[in-house]
Amino acid sequence: MHDTDLDTDSTLADPLSGMDLYELFDALPDALLLVNDRGRVLLANSAAQHIFGYGENELCKLEVEMLIPSRFREHHRSYLNAFFIHPQKRAMGDGRGLVLLRQDGQELMVDIGLSPITLQGSSCVLVSLHPANRRHQAEQALRTSEERLLLAKEAAGLGIFDYDCHRGVIHCDKRLCELWGSEAGEVMTHEAFLAAIHSNDRLPYQVALEKAMNPEGDGRLHMEFRVINAIDNIERWIVILGRVHFESGVAKRLVGIVRDIAERKMLEKNLLAQRAEAETFFGQQVAVRTASAIAHQLNSPLTAISIYSEVALRAVQSGSIDSDKVKHALESCVTQAQFAGRSLHELLAFLQKGETKTEALNINEVVMAALAYARDEGSGEFTLSLDLQPDLPTVRANRMQIQKVILNLMKNAAEAIQVANVNASAATIAIRTENLVEKSVVMVTVQDNGPGFDQETVKHIFEPFFTTKPTGIGIGLPICRALVEANGGYLWVDTDYHQGARFHFTLPFAQS
Ligand code: ADP
């Protein structure tokens, strides 16, 4: 454009001539509102509609209060009155920011400028709005979210930790220190953290931690264990949830939360007690039904055998032996006895039908799973001694069945210890796994330092329905033996062991 053009440009001579003032108002990039002294919006430009999220004309006639969060409305009313008493240009917000409300309910931080205007004799105010400093807004949002997090953390009773794996120290919050009974302040050594964990849960925790720290895994730690508070000596159930952060394939930090789950554990314990009661009842019912099924199968052949035997006996006693009659009676006895035997086999075959699903198992993992289950069941007070041979060959077996066998042996051991009143600190259950290479089997030993058996008892413990317990059924050991045998192994008791009871079972290698 040439200078001459500019000089002759009529818009320069009188830039506002012919211009619609509303168009100018609407074209301004700053958000503007014209509000009267009763607090009603008379005009709003497009920028204002945009930042408040309203459509065209929706802002006009609206009470300006509607643009203010309810908690600030009271204050706003007195401010509006004060402004119209001494109307003068002023800037507000000055970096502190004021909070306004969008139509969608979101809050908006703005700095506000106010200019008094008189329109047709009535006082109005032109409000210009500038979104407040972004950093300030972000800080505010962060503070709000931190406050929310803190409230949620307190409501949920969460303790927070940040484990510096390299230096072996744990930065923790007040709640975690309370749970651990730590007086060391908010930095704890990993040794101190471990020391508070119940001795029977320490090893499983360390195994879980090692797994989480393995860069090939997902870095997650999730476990439940007991913590003995160093101050009040109270045992509490804790859940830990954490995530390991790796740097160049090395575990750097483990950050997470801990929570007291005593209440949940109590509920679980009650539930388990109810389940155990139901299981015992069910076991008794199964025993009664099985016995009556056997009685049913044997009853008629036994009656027949008894009648034929009597006939034969009478014939012999009478002195005049009718050999045909005696032969028939004895033959009938044999037939009935064979029938009874067949019926029993058929009944057993019926009860044993169904295939057992087997898989290659790491027996140490099955032992650990059984231990976790036993811990949850709260199977009494004793020290657990584990001697699990590493790198065992896998065995082929049904996981649930073998877990059940280990649990049953542990349950018997814990009950024996309890009945004998073995001092809680001396009571020990030891579990050992070992490789018997020459036999191509893995052997599991479960041993306790309870009262053991006398010579008579030990002869019967694998017999069905043999029990020395007031509420026992006597099917645990026979079932364990049947399960191990169904998986190709053997289960026996060590009769030479006299410091308690010692059971062994074997399972064949998955690949021999
Ligand atoms: P139950 O536990 O219902 O009695 P089991 O078949 O499991 O049935 O056990 C049979 C019996 O063997 C028990 O009643 C007990 O006398 C004896 N027994 C089993 N395990 C042990 C043990 N670890 N120490 C002492 N006695 C045991």
Coordinates of C-alpha atoms and ligand atoms in Angstrom, one line a residue:
M1 CA 0.0 0.0 0.0
H2 CA 1.3 3.4 -0.9
D3 CA 1.5 6.4 1.5
T4 CA -0.8 8.3 -0.8
D5 CA -3.4 5.6 -0.4
L6 CA -3.1 5.9 3.4
D7 CA -3.5 9.6 3.4
T8 CA -6.7 9.4 1.4
D9 CA -8.1 6.5 3.3
S10 CA -11.3 7.8 4.8
T11 CA -11.1 5.2 7.7
L12 CA -8.0 7.0 9.0
A13 CA -9.7 10.3 9.1
D14 CA -12.5 9.1 11.3
P15 CA -12.0 5.5 12.2
L16 CA -15.2 5.1 14.1
S17 CA -17.5 6.6 11.6
G18 CA -20.0 4.1 10.3
M19 CA -18.7 1.4 12.7
D20 CA -21.1 -0.5 14.9
L21 CA -19.9 -0.2 18.5
Y22 CA -21.2 -3.6 19.3
E23 CA -19.2 -5.1 16.5
L24 CA -16.0 -3.5 18.0
F25 CA -17.0 -4.8 21.5
D26 CA -17.6 -8.3 20.1
A27 CA -14.3 -8.3 18.1
L28 CA -12.1 -7.7 21.1
P29 CA -10.0 -10.7 22.0
D30 CA -10.4 -10.1 25.7
A31 CA -13.5 -11.4 27.3
L32 CA -15.9 -8.5 28.2
L33 CA -19.1 -8.4 30.2
L34 CA -21.3 -5.4 30.8
V35 CA -23.1 -5.7 34.1
N36 CA -25.6 -3.3 35.7
D37 CA -25.7 -2.3 39.3
R38 CA -28.2 -5.0 40.1
G39 CA -25.7 -7.6 39.0
R40 CA -27.4 -8.5 35.7
V41 CA -25.3 -9.2 32.6
L42 CA -26.4 -6.8 29.9
L43 CA -23.9 -7.7 27.2
A44 CA -21.2 -10.3 26.7
N45 CA -18.8 -10.5 23.8
S46 CA -17.9 -13.7 21.9
A47 CA -14.6 -14.2 23.9
A48 CA -16.6 -14.1 27.2
Q49 CA -19.2 -16.6 25.8
H50 CA -16.3 -18.8 24.8
I51 CA -14.4 -18.8 28.1
F52 CA -17.6 -19.4 30.1
G53 CA -18.8 -22.1 27.6
Y54 CA -22.1 -20.4 26.9
G55 CA -23.8 -20.2 23.5
E56 CA -24.7 -16.9 21.7
N57 CA -26.9 -14.7 23.8
E58 CA -27.1 -17.2 26.6
L59 CA -25.0 -15.0 28.9
C60 CA -27.2 -11.9 28.5
K61 CA -29.8 -11.3 31.2
L62 CA -28.0 -13.8 33.4
E63 CA -27.3 -12.9 37.0
V64 CA -23.6 -12.4 37.2
E65 CA -23.7 -14.5 40.4
M66 CA -24.3 -17.5 38.2
L67 CA -20.7 -17.1 37.0
I68 CA -19.4 -17.3 40.5
P69 CA -18.9 -20.5 42.6
S70 CA -21.6 -20.6 45.4
R71 CA -18.9 -20.4 48.1
F72 CA -17.8 -16.9 46.9
R73 CA -21.3 -15.5 46.1
E74 CA -21.8 -13.8 49.4
H75 CA -18.5 -12.1 49.2
H76 CA -19.2 -11.1 45.6
R77 CA -22.5 -9.4 46.6
S78 CA -20.9 -7.1 49.1
Y79 CA -18.1 -6.4 46.7
L80 CA -20.6 -5.4 43.9
N81 CA -22.4 -3.0 46.3
A82 CA -19.1 -1.4 47.4
F83 CA -18.1 -0.9 43.8
F84 CA -21.2 1.0 42.9
I85 CA -20.9 3.2 46.0
H86 CA -17.4 4.3 44.8
P87 CA -17.3 3.4 41.1
Q88 CA -13.8 3.7 39.7
K89 CA -11.5 1.8 37.4
R90 CA -9.6 -0.9 39.1
A91 CA -7.8 -4.1 38.3
M92 CA -8.4 -7.2 40.4
G93 CA -6.8 -10.5 40.8
D94 CA -3.3 -9.1 40.5
G95 CA -1.8 -12.6 40.1
R96 CA -3.8 -14.1 42.9
G97 CA -6.6 -14.9 40.5
L98 CA -10.3 -15.1 41.1
V99 CA -12.4 -18.1 40.6
L100 CA -15.3 -18.1 38.2
L101 CA -17.7 -20.8 37.1
R102 CA -18.1 -22.2 33.6
Q103 CA -21.5 -23.5 32.4
D104 CA -20.2 -27.1 32.6
G105 CA -19.4 -26.6 36.3
Q106 CA -15.6 -26.3 35.9
E107 CA -13.9 -23.5 37.8
L108 CA -11.8 -20.9 36.0
M109 CA -9.1 -18.7 37.4
V110 CA -9.1 -15.2 36.0
D111 CA -7.7 -11.8 36.6
I112 CA -10.4 -9.1 36.3
G113 CA -10.4 -5.4 35.4
L114 CA -13.5 -3.2 36.3
S115 CA -14.4 0.1 34.5
P116 CA -17.5 2.1 35.5
I117 CA -19.7 3.1 32.6
T118 CA -22.9 5.2 32.7
L119 CA -25.5 4.0 30.2
Q120 CA -28.7 5.9 29.7
G121 CA -28.4 7.4 33.2
S122 CA -27.8 4.1 35.0
S123 CA -24.5 2.8 36.5
C124 CA -22.9 -0.2 34.9
V125 CA -19.6 -1.8 35.0
L126 CA -17.5 -3.2 32.1
V127 CA -15.8 -6.3 33.3
S128 CA -12.7 -7.5 31.4
L129 CA -11.5 -11.0 32.1
H130 CA -8.0 -12.5 31.5
P131 CA -7.3 -16.1 32.2
A132 CA -4.9 -16.1 35.2
N133 CA -1.3 -17.0 35.0
R134 CA -1.1 -20.6 33.8
R135 CA 1.7 -21.6 36.2
H136 CA -0.3 -20.3 39.1
Q137 CA -3.3 -22.2 37.9
A138 CA -1.2 -25.4 37.6
E139 CA 0.2 -24.9 41.1
Q140 CA -3.3 -24.4 42.4
A141 CA -4.5 -27.5 40.6
L142 CA -1.6 -29.5 42.0
R143 CA -2.3 -28.2 45.5
T144 CA -5.9 -29.2 45.2
S145 CA -5.0 -32.6 43.9
E146 CA -2.4 -33.1 46.6
E147 CA -5.0 -32.1 49.2
R148 CA -7.5 -34.5 47.8
L149 CA -4.8 -37.3 47.7
L150 CA -3.9 -36.6 51.3
L151 CA -7.6 -36.7 52.4
A152 CA -8.1 -40.0 50.5
K153 CA -4.9 -41.4 52.0
E154 CA -6.0 -40.5 55.5
A155 CA -9.5 -41.8 55.0
A156 CA -8.1 -45.1 53.7
G157 CA -5.5 -45.4 56.4
L158 CA -2.7 -45.7 53.8
G159 CA 1.0 -45.6 54.6
I160 CA 3.3 -44.6 51.9
F161 CA 6.9 -45.7 51.2
D162 CA 9.6 -45.0 48.7
Y163 CA 12.4 -47.6 48.8
D164 CA 15.8 -46.5 47.4
C165 CA 17.0 -49.9 46.3
H166 CA 20.6 -48.8 45.8
R167 CA 21.1 -47.2 49.2
G168 CA 18.8 -49.7 51.0
V169 CA 16.8 -47.0 52.8
I170 CA 13.1 -46.5 52.9
H171 CA 11.5 -43.0 53.0
C172 CA 8.1 -43.5 54.6
D173 CA 5.3 -41.4 56.0
K174 CA 4.0 -41.0 59.5
R175 CA 1.3 -43.7 59.0
L176 CA 3.9 -46.4 58.0
C177 CA 6.1 -45.5 61.0
E178 CA 3.0 -45.9 63.3
L179 CA 2.2 -49.3 61.9
W180 CA 5.8 -50.5 62.2
G181 CA 6.3 -48.8 65.6
S182 CA 9.4 -47.1 64.2
E183 CA 10.9 -44.3 66.2
A184 CA 13.6 -43.7 63.6
G185 CA 11.7 -40.9 61.9
E186 CA 10.7 -41.0 58.3
V187 CA 13.7 -42.8 57.0
M188 CA 14.1 -46.5 57.8
T189 CA 16.7 -49.0 56.8
H190 CA 15.4 -51.9 54.8
E191 CA 16.7 -54.2 57.6
A192 CA 14.5 -52.4 60.1
F193 CA 11.6 -52.7 57.7
L194 CA 12.2 -56.4 57.4
A195 CA 12.8 -57.0 61.1
A196 CA 9.2 -55.9 61.9
I197 CA 7.7 -58.5 59.6
H198 CA 6.6 -61.8 61.3
S199 CA 9.4 -64.3 61.1
N200 CA 7.2 -66.8 59.2
D201 CA 6.3 -64.2 56.6
R202 CA 9.7 -62.7 56.1
L203 CA 11.0 -65.3 53.6
P204 CA 7.8 -65.3 51.5
Y205 CA 8.0 -61.4 51.5
Q206 CA 11.6 -61.5 50.3
V207 CA 10.7 -64.0 47.6
A208 CA 7.9 -61.7 46.4
L209 CA 10.3 -58.7 46.6
E210 CA 13.0 -60.4 44.5
K211 CA 10.3 -61.3 41.9
A212 CA 9.2 -57.7 41.7
M213 CA 12.8 -56.5 41.3
N214 CA 13.4 -58.9 38.5
P215 CA 13.7 -56.6 35.4
E216 CA 12.1 -59.4 33.3
G217 CA 8.9 -59.3 35.4
D218 CA 6.2 -56.6 35.6
G219 CA 7.8 -54.9 38.7
R220 CA 4.7 -55.3 40.8
L221 CA 4.7 -56.2 44.5
H222 CA 1.5 -57.3 46.1
M223 CA 1.5 -59.3 49.3
E224 CA -0.1 -59.7 52.7
F225 CA 2.0 -60.3 55.8
R226 CA 2.0 -59.8 59.6
V227 CA 4.0 -57.0 61.2
I228 CA 4.9 -56.9 64.9
N229 CA 4.8 -53.3 66.1
A230 CA 8.0 -52.5 67.8
I231 CA 6.3 -50.3 70.4
D232 CA 3.1 -52.0 71.4
N233 CA 4.2 -55.5 70.3
I234 CA 0.8 -56.0 68.6
E235 CA 0.7 -58.2 65.5
R236 CA -1.1 -56.6 62.6
W237 CA -2.0 -57.9 59.1
I238 CA -0.7 -55.6 56.4
V239 CA -1.1 -55.5 52.7
I240 CA 1.7 -54.0 50.6
L241 CA 1.2 -52.8 47.0
G242 CA 4.2 -51.4 45.2
R243 CA 5.8 -50.8 41.8
V244 CA 9.5 -51.1 41.0
H245 CA 11.0 -48.4 38.8
F246 CA 13.9 -49.7 36.7
E247 CA 16.8 -47.7 35.2
S248 CA 18.9 -49.4 32.5
G249 CA 17.5 -52.7 33.5
V250 CA 18.3 -52.2 37.2
A251 CA 15.7 -51.8 40.0
K252 CA 16.1 -48.2 41.2
R253 CA 13.1 -47.5 43.4
L254 CA 10.1 -49.3 44.8
V255 CA 7.2 -46.9 45.6
G256 CA 3.9 -48.0 47.1
I257 CA 1.5 -48.1 49.9
V258 CA 0.8 -50.3 52.9
R259 CA -2.5 -50.7 54.7
D260 CA -3.7 -52.3 57.9
I261 CA -6.2 -55.1 56.9
A262 CA -6.9 -56.5 60.4
E263 CA -10.6 -56.0 60.0
R264 CA -10.7 -57.8 56.6
K265 CA -8.5 -60.6 58.0
M266 CA -10.9 -61.1 61.0
L267 CA -13.8 -61.4 58.6
E268 CA -11.9 -63.9 56.4
K269 CA -10.9 -65.9 59.5
N270 CA -14.5 -66.1 60.6
L271 CA -15.5 -67.2 57.1
L272 CA -12.7 -69.8 57.1
A273 CA -13.8 -71.1 60.5
Q274 CA -17.4 -71.5 59.1
R275 CA -16.0 -73.2 56.0
A276 CA -13.9 -75.6 58.1
E277 CA -17.0 -76.4 60.1
A278 CA -19.0 -77.0 56.9
E279 CA -16.2 -79.1 55.5
T280 CA -16.1 -81.3 58.7
F281 CA -19.9 -81.7 58.5
F282 CA -19.6 -82.5 54.8
G283 CA -16.8 -85.0 55.5
Q284 CA -19.0 -86.7 58.1
Q285 CA -21.9 -86.9 55.7
V286 CA -19.7 -88.3 53.0
A287 CA -18.4 -90.9 55.5
V288 CA -21.9 -91.8 56.6
R289 CA -23.2 -92.1 53.0
T290 CA -20.2 -94.1 51.9
A291 CA -20.6 -96.5 54.8
S292 CA -24.3 -96.9 54.1
A293 CA -23.6 -97.5 50.4
I294 CA -21.1 -100.2 51.3
A295 CA -23.6 -101.7 53.9
H296 CA -26.2 -101.7 51.2
Q297 CA -24.0 -103.5 48.7
L298 CA -22.9 -106.1 51.3
N299 CA -26.1 -106.6 53.2
S300 CA -27.9 -109.0 50.9
P301 CA -24.9 -111.2 50.0
L302 CA -23.9 -111.3 53.7
T303 CA -27.5 -112.3 54.7
A304 CA -27.5 -115.0 52.0
I305 CA -24.0 -116.3 53.1
S306 CA -25.2 -116.4 56.7
I307 CA -28.4 -118.5 55.7
Y308 CA -26.4 -120.9 53.5
S309 CA -23.7 -121.3 56.1
E310 CA -26.4 -122.1 58.7
V311 CA -28.0 -124.7 56.4
A312 CA -24.5 -126.3 55.9
L313 CA -23.8 -126.2 59.6
R314 CA -27.1 -127.8 60.6
A315 CA -26.6 -130.5 58.0
V316 CA -23.1 -131.2 59.5
Q317 CA -24.4 -131.1 63.1
S318 CA -27.4 -133.5 62.3
G319 CA -24.9 -136.3 61.5
S320 CA -26.8 -137.3 58.4
I321 CA -24.9 -135.3 55.7
D322 CA -26.8 -134.7 52.5
S323 CA -23.7 -134.0 50.5
D324 CA -25.7 -132.4 47.6
K325 CA -27.5 -130.0 50.0
V326 CA -24.2 -129.1 51.7
K327 CA -22.5 -128.6 48.4
H328 CA -25.2 -126.4 47.1
A329 CA -25.1 -124.3 50.4
L330 CA -21.4 -123.9 50.2
E331 CA -21.4 -123.1 46.5
S332 CA -24.0 -120.4 47.1
C333 CA -21.8 -119.0 49.9
V334 CA -18.9 -118.7 47.4
T335 CA -21.2 -117.1 44.7
Q336 CA -22.6 -114.6 47.2
A337 CA -19.1 -113.8 48.5
Q338 CA -17.8 -113.2 45.0
F339 CA -20.9 -111.1 44.2
A340 CA -20.2 -109.0 47.3
G341 CA -16.5 -108.5 46.2
R342 CA -17.6 -107.5 42.7
S343 CA -20.2 -105.0 44.0
L344 CA -17.6 -103.4 46.2
H345 CA -15.2 -103.0 43.2
E346 CA -18.0 -101.5 41.1
L347 CA -18.8 -99.1 43.9
L348 CA -15.1 -98.1 44.1
A349 CA -14.8 -97.7 40.4
F350 CA -17.9 -95.5 40.4
L351 CA -16.5 -93.3 43.2
Q352 CA -13.1 -93.0 41.5
K353 CA -14.2 -92.1 38.1
G354 CA -13.0 -88.9 36.5
E355 CA -9.5 -88.1 35.3
T356 CA -7.0 -86.2 37.3
K357 CA -5.5 -83.3 35.4
T358 CA -1.7 -83.3 35.9
E359 CA 1.0 -80.8 34.9
A360 CA 4.7 -80.3 35.4
L361 CA 5.0 -78.6 38.8
N362 CA 7.8 -76.9 40.7
I363 CA 7.2 -78.5 44.1
N364 CA 8.7 -75.6 45.9
E365 CA 6.1 -73.3 44.4
V366 CA 3.3 -75.7 45.5
V367 CA 4.8 -75.6 49.1
M368 CA 4.9 -71.8 49.1
A369 CA 1.3 -71.6 47.8
A370 CA 0.2 -74.1 50.6
L371 CA 2.0 -72.0 53.2
A372 CA 0.2 -68.8 52.0
Y373 CA -3.1 -70.6 52.3
A374 CA -2.2 -72.0 55.8
R375 CA -1.1 -68.5 56.9
D376 CA -4.5 -67.1 55.8
E377 CA -6.3 -69.9 57.7
G378 CA -4.4 -68.9 60.8
S379 CA -3.3 -72.4 61.6
G380 CA -1.8 -71.8 65.0
E381 CA 1.4 -70.5 66.5
F382 CA 4.6 -72.2 65.5
T383 CA 7.9 -71.4 63.9
L384 CA 8.2 -72.5 60.3
S385 CA 11.5 -73.9 59.2
L386 CA 11.9 -74.2 55.4
D387 CA 14.6 -76.1 53.6
L388 CA 13.6 -76.1 50.0
Q389 CA 16.2 -77.4 47.7
P390 CA 16.7 -75.0 44.8
D391 CA 16.6 -76.0 41.1
L392 CA 14.6 -79.2 41.7
P393 CA 13.4 -81.0 38.6
T394 CA 9.6 -80.6 38.0
V395 CA 7.2 -83.3 39.0
R396 CA 4.1 -84.4 37.2
A397 CA 1.1 -84.1 39.4
N398 CA -2.2 -82.3 40.1
R399 CA -1.4 -79.0 41.8
M400 CA -4.5 -78.8 43.9
Q401 CA -4.3 -82.4 45.1
I402 CA -0.6 -82.0 46.2
Q403 CA -1.4 -78.6 47.8
K404 CA -4.2 -80.4 49.8
V405 CA -1.8 -83.1 50.9
I406 CA 0.8 -80.6 52.2
L407 CA -2.0 -78.6 53.9
N408 CA -3.4 -81.6 55.6
L409 CA 0.0 -82.7 56.9
M410 CA 0.6 -79.2 58.2
K411 CA -2.8 -79.1 59.8
N412 CA -2.2 -82.4 61.6
A413 CA 1.2 -81.2 62.7
A414 CA -0.2 -77.9 64.0
E415 CA -3.0 -79.7 65.8
A416 CA -0.6 -82.2 67.4
I417 CA 1.6 -79.3 68.6
Q418 CA -1.4 -77.5 70.0
V419 CA -2.8 -80.5 71.8
A420 CA 0.5 -81.3 73.4
N421 CA 0.8 -77.7 74.6
V422 CA 4.3 -77.3 73.1
N423 CA 5.6 -73.9 74.1
A424 CA 4.8 -71.4 71.2
S425 CA 8.4 -70.3 70.8
A426 CA 9.6 -73.9 70.6
A427 CA 6.8 -75.3 68.4
T428 CA 8.3 -75.9 65.0
I429 CA 7.0 -77.3 61.8
A430 CA 9.8 -78.1 59.2
I431 CA 9.2 -78.6 55.6
R432 CA 12.0 -79.9 53.4
T433 CA 12.1 -80.7 49.7
E434 CA 14.9 -82.7 48.1
N435 CA 15.9 -84.4 44.9
L436 CA 16.3 -88.2 45.2
V437 CA 18.1 -88.4 41.8
E438 CA 18.7 -92.2 41.9
K439 CA 15.0 -92.8 42.3
S440 CA 13.9 -90.0 39.8
V441 CA 11.6 -88.6 42.5
V442 CA 11.3 -85.4 44.5
M443 CA 10.7 -86.1 48.2
V444 CA 8.8 -83.7 50.5
T445 CA 9.1 -84.1 54.3
V446 CA 6.8 -82.5 56.8
Q447 CA 7.9 -82.8 60.4
D448 CA 6.8 -81.4 63.7
N449 CA 8.1 -81.6 67.3
G450 CA 4.7 -82.5 68.8
P451 CA 4.0 -85.7 70.8
G452 CA 4.4 -88.1 67.8
F453 CA 2.7 -91.5 68.1
D454 CA 2.8 -94.5 70.3
Q455 CA 3.6 -97.8 68.7
E456 CA 0.0 -98.9 68.6
T457 CA -1.4 -95.7 67.1
V458 CA 1.1 -95.6 64.3
K459 CA -0.1 -98.9 63.0
H460 CA -3.5 -97.5 62.3
I461 CA -3.1 -93.9 61.2
F462 CA -3.6 -94.7 57.5
E463 CA -6.7 -96.7 58.2
P464 CA -10.0 -95.0 57.2
F465 CA -11.9 -93.5 60.1
F466 CA -9.1 -94.0 62.6
T467 CA -8.8 -90.9 64.7
T468 CA -7.6 -89.9 68.2
K469 CA -9.2 -86.5 68.1
P470 CA -12.6 -85.7 69.7
T471 CA -13.9 -84.1 66.5
G472 CA -11.7 -85.9 64.0
I473 CA -13.0 -88.1 61.2
G474 CA -9.9 -90.0 60.4
I475 CA -10.0 -89.7 56.7
G476 CA -7.2 -87.1 56.2
L477 CA -4.2 -89.4 56.1
P478 CA -5.9 -92.1 54.0
I479 CA -7.1 -89.5 51.5
C480 CA -3.6 -87.9 51.4
R481 CA -2.1 -91.4 50.7
A482 CA -4.6 -92.1 48.0
L483 CA -4.0 -88.7 46.4
V484 CA -0.2 -89.1 46.4
E485 CA -0.5 -92.6 45.0
A486 CA -3.0 -91.4 42.3
N487 CA -0.1 -89.0 41.3
G488 CA 2.4 -91.9 41.1
G489 CA 4.1 -91.4 44.4
Y490 CA 4.2 -92.8 48.0
L491 CA 3.3 -91.3 51.4
W492 CA 4.6 -92.8 54.6
V493 CA 5.4 -92.0 58.2
D494 CA 8.9 -92.3 59.6
T495 CA 8.4 -94.8 62.4
D496 CA 12.1 -94.4 63.5
Y497 CA 11.6 -90.7 64.3
H498 CA 10.8 -90.1 68.0
Q499 CA 11.0 -86.3 68.5
G500 CA 7.6 -85.7 67.0
A501 CA 6.0 -86.9 63.8
R502 CA 7.7 -87.0 60.4
F503 CA 5.9 -87.7 57.2
H504 CA 7.4 -88.1 53.7
F505 CA 6.0 -88.3 50.3
T506 CA 7.5 -88.6 46.9
L507 CA 6.4 -87.6 43.4
P508 CA 8.1 -88.8 40.2
F509 CA 10.0 -86.4 37.9
A510 CA 7.9 -84.9 35.1
Q511 CA 10.6 -86.2 32.7
S512 CA 12.5 -89.2 33.7
Ligands
ADP1 P1 -8.0 -86.7 61.8 O1 -7.1 -85.6 61.7 O2 -9.4 -86.4 61.4 O3 -7.9 -87.5 63.1 P2 -6.2 -88.1 60.0 O4 -6.4 -89.3 59.1 O5 -5.6 -86.9 59.4 O6 -7.6 -87.8 60.6 O7 -5.2 -88.5 61.2 C1 -5.4 -89.7 61.8 C2 -4.7 -89.7 63.2 O8 -3.3 -89.8 63.0 C3 -5.0 -88.6 64.0 O9 -6.2 -88.6 64.8 C4 -3.7 -88.6 65.0 O10 -3.9 -89.5 66.0 C5 -2.7 -89.2 64.0 N1 -1.8 -88.1 63.5 C6 -1.8 -87.6 62.3 N2 -0.8 -86.7 62.2 C7 -0.2 -86.6 63.3 C8 0.9 -85.8 63.9 N3 1.6 -84.9 63.1 N4 1.3 -86.0 65.1 C9 0.7 -86.9 65.9 N5 -0.4 -87.6 65.5 C10 -0.8 -87.5 64.2

